[in-house]
Amino acid sequence: MTDSDASRLPPELARLRASIDNIDAALIHLLAERFKCTQQVGALKAERGMPPADPGREAQQIARLRALADEAGLDPQFAEKFLNFIVAEVIHHHEAIAAGDPPAPRTGT
Ligand SMILES: O=C(O)C(=O)C[C@]1(C(=O)O)C=C[C@@H](O)C=C1
């Protein structure tokens, strides 16, 4: 059975899914903005010969996000995993920039 036919959905489920779609869109936009910042950080670090990863900064971010998650009713362990997932991708980008092989720029069309 599939419930992909929106007209058959219970209205409450359709309403919740509409909110989920809006939230997912916001997350994508927020992530795009974050990666625009980190691309600039990667270029700055490469210019100055700084290492791609900064474990001290990451430890601060994890502590801060775990506390925010706790206050917000989100599992802090999930918040930490989510940050680590993003930061690992950022570090790959930084390494590629330092190697002179930056990720292709996105136009945002
Ligand atoms: O702040 C930096 O130095 C970054 O390179 C950004 C960032 C992040 O994505 O937040 C990524 C890698 C570092 O290990 C720490 C933080």
PDB file of C-alpha atoms and ligand atoms in Angstrom:
ATOM      1  CA  MET A   1       0.000   0.000   0.000  1.00  0.00           C
ATOM      2  CA  THR A   2       1.224   3.481  -0.782  1.00  0.00           C
ATOM      3  CA  ASP A   3      -0.005   6.740   0.657  1.00  0.00           C
ATOM      4  CA  SER A   4       1.629   8.911  -1.995  1.00  0.00           C
ATOM      5  CA  ASP A   5      -1.789  10.019  -3.291  1.00  0.00           C
ATOM      6  CA  ALA A   6      -2.069  13.234  -1.268  1.00  0.00           C
ATOM      7  CA  SER A   7      -5.855  13.431  -1.653  1.00  0.00           C
ATOM      8  CA  ARG A   8      -6.251  10.226   0.419  1.00  0.00           C
ATOM      9  CA  LEU A   9      -4.082  11.339   3.306  1.00  0.00           C
ATOM     10  CA  PRO A  10      -5.590  12.154   6.684  1.00  0.00           C
ATOM     11  CA  PRO A  11      -5.576  15.975   6.802  1.00  0.00           C
ATOM     12  CA  GLU A  12      -3.442  16.000   9.964  1.00  0.00           C
ATOM     13  CA  LEU A  13      -0.751  13.921   8.240  1.00  0.00           C
ATOM     14  CA  ALA A  14      -0.867  16.155   5.150  1.00  0.00           C
ATOM     15  CA  ARG A  15      -0.521  19.245   7.368  1.00  0.00           C
ATOM     16  CA  LEU A  16       2.428  17.765   9.257  1.00  0.00           C
ATOM     17  CA  ARG A  17       4.110  16.733   5.995  1.00  0.00           C
ATOM     18  CA  ALA A  18       3.715  20.246   4.633  1.00  0.00           C
ATOM     19  CA  SER A  19       5.553  21.560   7.715  1.00  0.00           C
ATOM     20  CA  ILE A  20       8.212  18.865   7.355  1.00  0.00           C
ATOM     21  CA  ASP A  21       8.736  19.927   3.724  1.00  0.00           C
ATOM     22  CA  ASN A  22       9.168  23.561   4.798  1.00  0.00           C
ATOM     23  CA  ILE A  23      11.621  22.592   7.535  1.00  0.00           C
ATOM     24  CA  ASP A  24      13.611  20.388   5.138  1.00  0.00           C
ATOM     25  CA  ALA A  25      13.779  23.289   2.662  1.00  0.00           C
ATOM     26  CA  ALA A  26      15.050  25.597   5.419  1.00  0.00           C
ATOM     27  CA  LEU A  27      17.705  23.034   6.402  1.00  0.00           C
ATOM     28  CA  ILE A  28      18.929  22.834   2.801  1.00  0.00           C
ATOM     29  CA  HIS A  29      19.157  26.625   2.544  1.00  0.00           C
ATOM     30  CA  LEU A  30      20.961  26.844   5.882  1.00  0.00           C
ATOM     31  CA  LEU A  31      23.416  24.126   4.859  1.00  0.00           C
ATOM     32  CA  ALA A  32      24.064  25.867   1.530  1.00  0.00           C
ATOM     33  CA  GLU A  33      24.892  29.106   3.379  1.00  0.00           C
ATOM     34  CA  ARG A  34      27.116  27.237   5.844  1.00  0.00           C
ATOM     35  CA  PHE A  35      29.063  25.596   3.005  1.00  0.00           C
ATOM     36  CA  LYS A  36      29.483  28.982   1.271  1.00  0.00           C
ATOM     37  CA  CYS A  37      31.158  30.223   4.492  1.00  0.00           C
ATOM     38  CA  THR A  38      33.303  27.126   4.901  1.00  0.00           C
ATOM     39  CA  GLN A  39      34.510  27.326   1.266  1.00  0.00           C
ATOM     40  CA  GLN A  40      35.862  30.783   2.122  1.00  0.00           C
ATOM     41  CA  VAL A  41      37.403  29.429   5.327  1.00  0.00           C
ATOM     42  CA  GLY A  42      39.047  26.669   3.256  1.00  0.00           C
ATOM     43  CA  ALA A  43      40.541  29.202   0.834  1.00  0.00           C
ATOM     44  CA  LEU A  44      41.780  31.364   3.714  1.00  0.00           C
ATOM     45  CA  LYS A  45      43.382  28.384   5.472  1.00  0.00           C
ATOM     46  CA  ALA A  46      45.025  27.175   2.238  1.00  0.00           C
ATOM     47  CA  GLU A  47      46.456  30.675   1.538  1.00  0.00           C
ATOM     48  CA  ARG A  48      47.949  30.776   5.027  1.00  0.00           C
ATOM     49  CA  GLY A  49      49.143  27.173   5.139  1.00  0.00           C
ATOM     50  CA  MET A  50      46.812  26.365   8.030  1.00  0.00           C
ATOM     51  CA  PRO A  51      45.705  22.737   8.551  1.00  0.00           C
ATOM     52  CA  PRO A  52      42.217  21.852   7.258  1.00  0.00           C
ATOM     53  CA  ALA A  53      40.987  20.526  10.617  1.00  0.00           C
ATOM     54  CA  ASP A  54      40.949  22.381  13.932  1.00  0.00           C
ATOM     55  CA  PRO A  55      40.116  19.808  16.640  1.00  0.00           C
ATOM     56  CA  GLY A  56      40.005  22.466  19.386  1.00  0.00           C
ATOM     57  CA  ARG A  57      37.370  24.440  17.509  1.00  0.00           C
ATOM     58  CA  GLU A  58      35.415  21.247  16.861  1.00  0.00           C
ATOM     59  CA  ALA A  59      35.440  20.379  20.568  1.00  0.00           C
ATOM     60  CA  GLN A  60      34.013  23.850  21.354  1.00  0.00           C
ATOM     61  CA  GLN A  61      31.322  23.470  18.689  1.00  0.00           C
ATOM     62  CA  ILE A  62      30.333  20.012  19.950  1.00  0.00           C
ATOM     63  CA  ALA A  63      30.052  21.207  23.561  1.00  0.00           C
ATOM     64  CA  ARG A  64      27.972  24.211  22.478  1.00  0.00           C
ATOM     65  CA  LEU A  65      25.671  22.251  20.171  1.00  0.00           C
ATOM     66  CA  ARG A  66      25.169  19.463  22.707  1.00  0.00           C
ATOM     67  CA  ALA A  67      24.032  22.047  25.285  1.00  0.00           C
ATOM     68  CA  LEU A  68      21.741  23.763  22.748  1.00  0.00           C
ATOM     69  CA  ALA A  69      20.285  20.400  21.714  1.00  0.00           C
ATOM     70  CA  ASP A  70      19.633  19.464  25.317  1.00  0.00           C
ATOM     71  CA  GLU A  71      17.797  22.747  25.935  1.00  0.00           C
ATOM     72  CA  ALA A  72      15.804  22.316  22.735  1.00  0.00           C
ATOM     73  CA  GLY A  73      14.701  18.748  23.473  1.00  0.00           C
ATOM     74  CA  LEU A  74      16.926  17.200  20.783  1.00  0.00           C
ATOM     75  CA  ASP A  75      19.167  14.207  21.510  1.00  0.00           C
ATOM     76  CA  PRO A  76      22.683  15.697  22.117  1.00  0.00           C
ATOM     77  CA  GLN A  77      24.280  12.546  20.719  1.00  0.00           C
ATOM     78  CA  PHE A  78      22.385  13.073  17.477  1.00  0.00           C
ATOM     79  CA  ALA A  79      23.437  16.745  17.395  1.00  0.00           C
ATOM     80  CA  GLU A  80      27.074  15.703  17.783  1.00  0.00           C
ATOM     81  CA  LYS A  81      26.803  13.060  15.044  1.00  0.00           C
ATOM     82  CA  PHE A  82      25.139  15.579  12.722  1.00  0.00           C
ATOM     83  CA  LEU A  83      27.880  18.169  13.301  1.00  0.00           C
ATOM     84  CA  ASN A  84      30.603  15.562  12.811  1.00  0.00           C
ATOM     85  CA  PHE A  85      28.997  14.476   9.524  1.00  0.00           C
ATOM     86  CA  ILE A  86      28.994  18.052   8.221  1.00  0.00           C
ATOM     87  CA  VAL A  87      32.485  18.883   9.487  1.00  0.00           C
ATOM     88  CA  ALA A  88      33.934  15.737   7.856  1.00  0.00           C
ATOM     89  CA  GLU A  89      32.592  16.955   4.510  1.00  0.00           C
ATOM     90  CA  VAL A  90      33.972  20.449   5.153  1.00  0.00           C
ATOM     91  CA  ILE A  91      37.408  19.004   5.916  1.00  0.00           C
ATOM     92  CA  HIS A  92      37.304  17.090   2.593  1.00  0.00           C
ATOM     93  CA  HIS A  93      36.535  20.368   0.855  1.00  0.00           C
ATOM     94  CA  HIS A  94      39.361  22.149   2.705  1.00  0.00           C
ATOM     95  CA  GLU A  95      41.793  19.378   1.704  1.00  0.00           C
ATOM     96  CA  ALA A  96      40.689  19.622  -1.925  1.00  0.00           C
ATOM     97  CA  ILE A  97      41.118  23.409  -1.890  1.00  0.00           C
ATOM     98  CA  ALA A  98      44.603  23.070  -0.364  1.00  0.00           C
ATOM     99  CA  ALA A  99      45.488  20.505  -3.061  1.00  0.00           C
ATOM    100  CA  GLY A 100      44.404  22.973  -5.754  1.00  0.00           C
ATOM    101  CA  ASP A 101      41.351  20.887  -6.650  1.00  0.00           C
ATOM    102  CA  PRO A 102      38.443  22.784  -5.098  1.00  0.00           C
ATOM    103  CA  PRO A 103      34.867  21.477  -5.322  1.00  0.00           C
ATOM    104  CA  ALA A 104      33.073  22.870  -8.387  1.00  0.00           C
ATOM    105  CA  PRO A 105      31.417  26.177  -7.561  1.00  0.00           C
ATOM    106  CA  ARG A 106      27.629  26.048  -7.409  1.00  0.00           C
ATOM    107  CA  THR A 107      25.684  28.815  -9.054  1.00  0.00           C
ATOM    108  CA  GLY A 108      22.536  28.495  -6.958  1.00  0.00           C
ATOM    109  CA  THR A 109      20.263  28.892  -9.971  1.00  0.00           C
TER     110      THR A 109
HETATM  111  O1  LIG B   1      36.374  26.918  11.774  1.00  0.00           O
HETATM  112  C1  LIG B   1      37.176  26.310  11.052  1.00  0.00           C
HETATM  113  O2  LIG B   1      38.398  26.373  11.240  1.00  0.00           O
HETATM  114  C2  LIG B   1      36.677  25.495   9.954  1.00  0.00           C
HETATM  115  O3  LIG B   1      37.453  25.025   9.134  1.00  0.00           O
HETATM  116  C3  LIG B   1      35.216  25.196   9.902  1.00  0.00           C
HETATM  117  C4  LIG B   1      34.873  23.876  10.589  1.00  0.00           C
HETATM  118  C5  LIG B   1      33.319  23.781  10.550  1.00  0.00           C
HETATM  119  O4  LIG B   1      32.789  23.273   9.546  1.00  0.00           O
HETATM  120  O5  LIG B   1      32.681  24.300  11.472  1.00  0.00           O
HETATM  121  C6  LIG B   1      35.471  22.747   9.810  1.00  0.00           C
HETATM  122  C7  LIG B   1      36.651  22.164  10.153  1.00  0.00           C
HETATM  123  C8  LIG B   1      37.353  22.462  11.402  1.00  0.00           C
HETATM  124  O6  LIG B   1      37.920  21.315  11.961  1.00  0.00           O
HETATM  125  C9  LIG B   1      36.516  23.225  12.344  1.00  0.00           C
HETATM  126  C10 LIG B   1      35.369  23.848  11.982  1.00  0.00           C
END
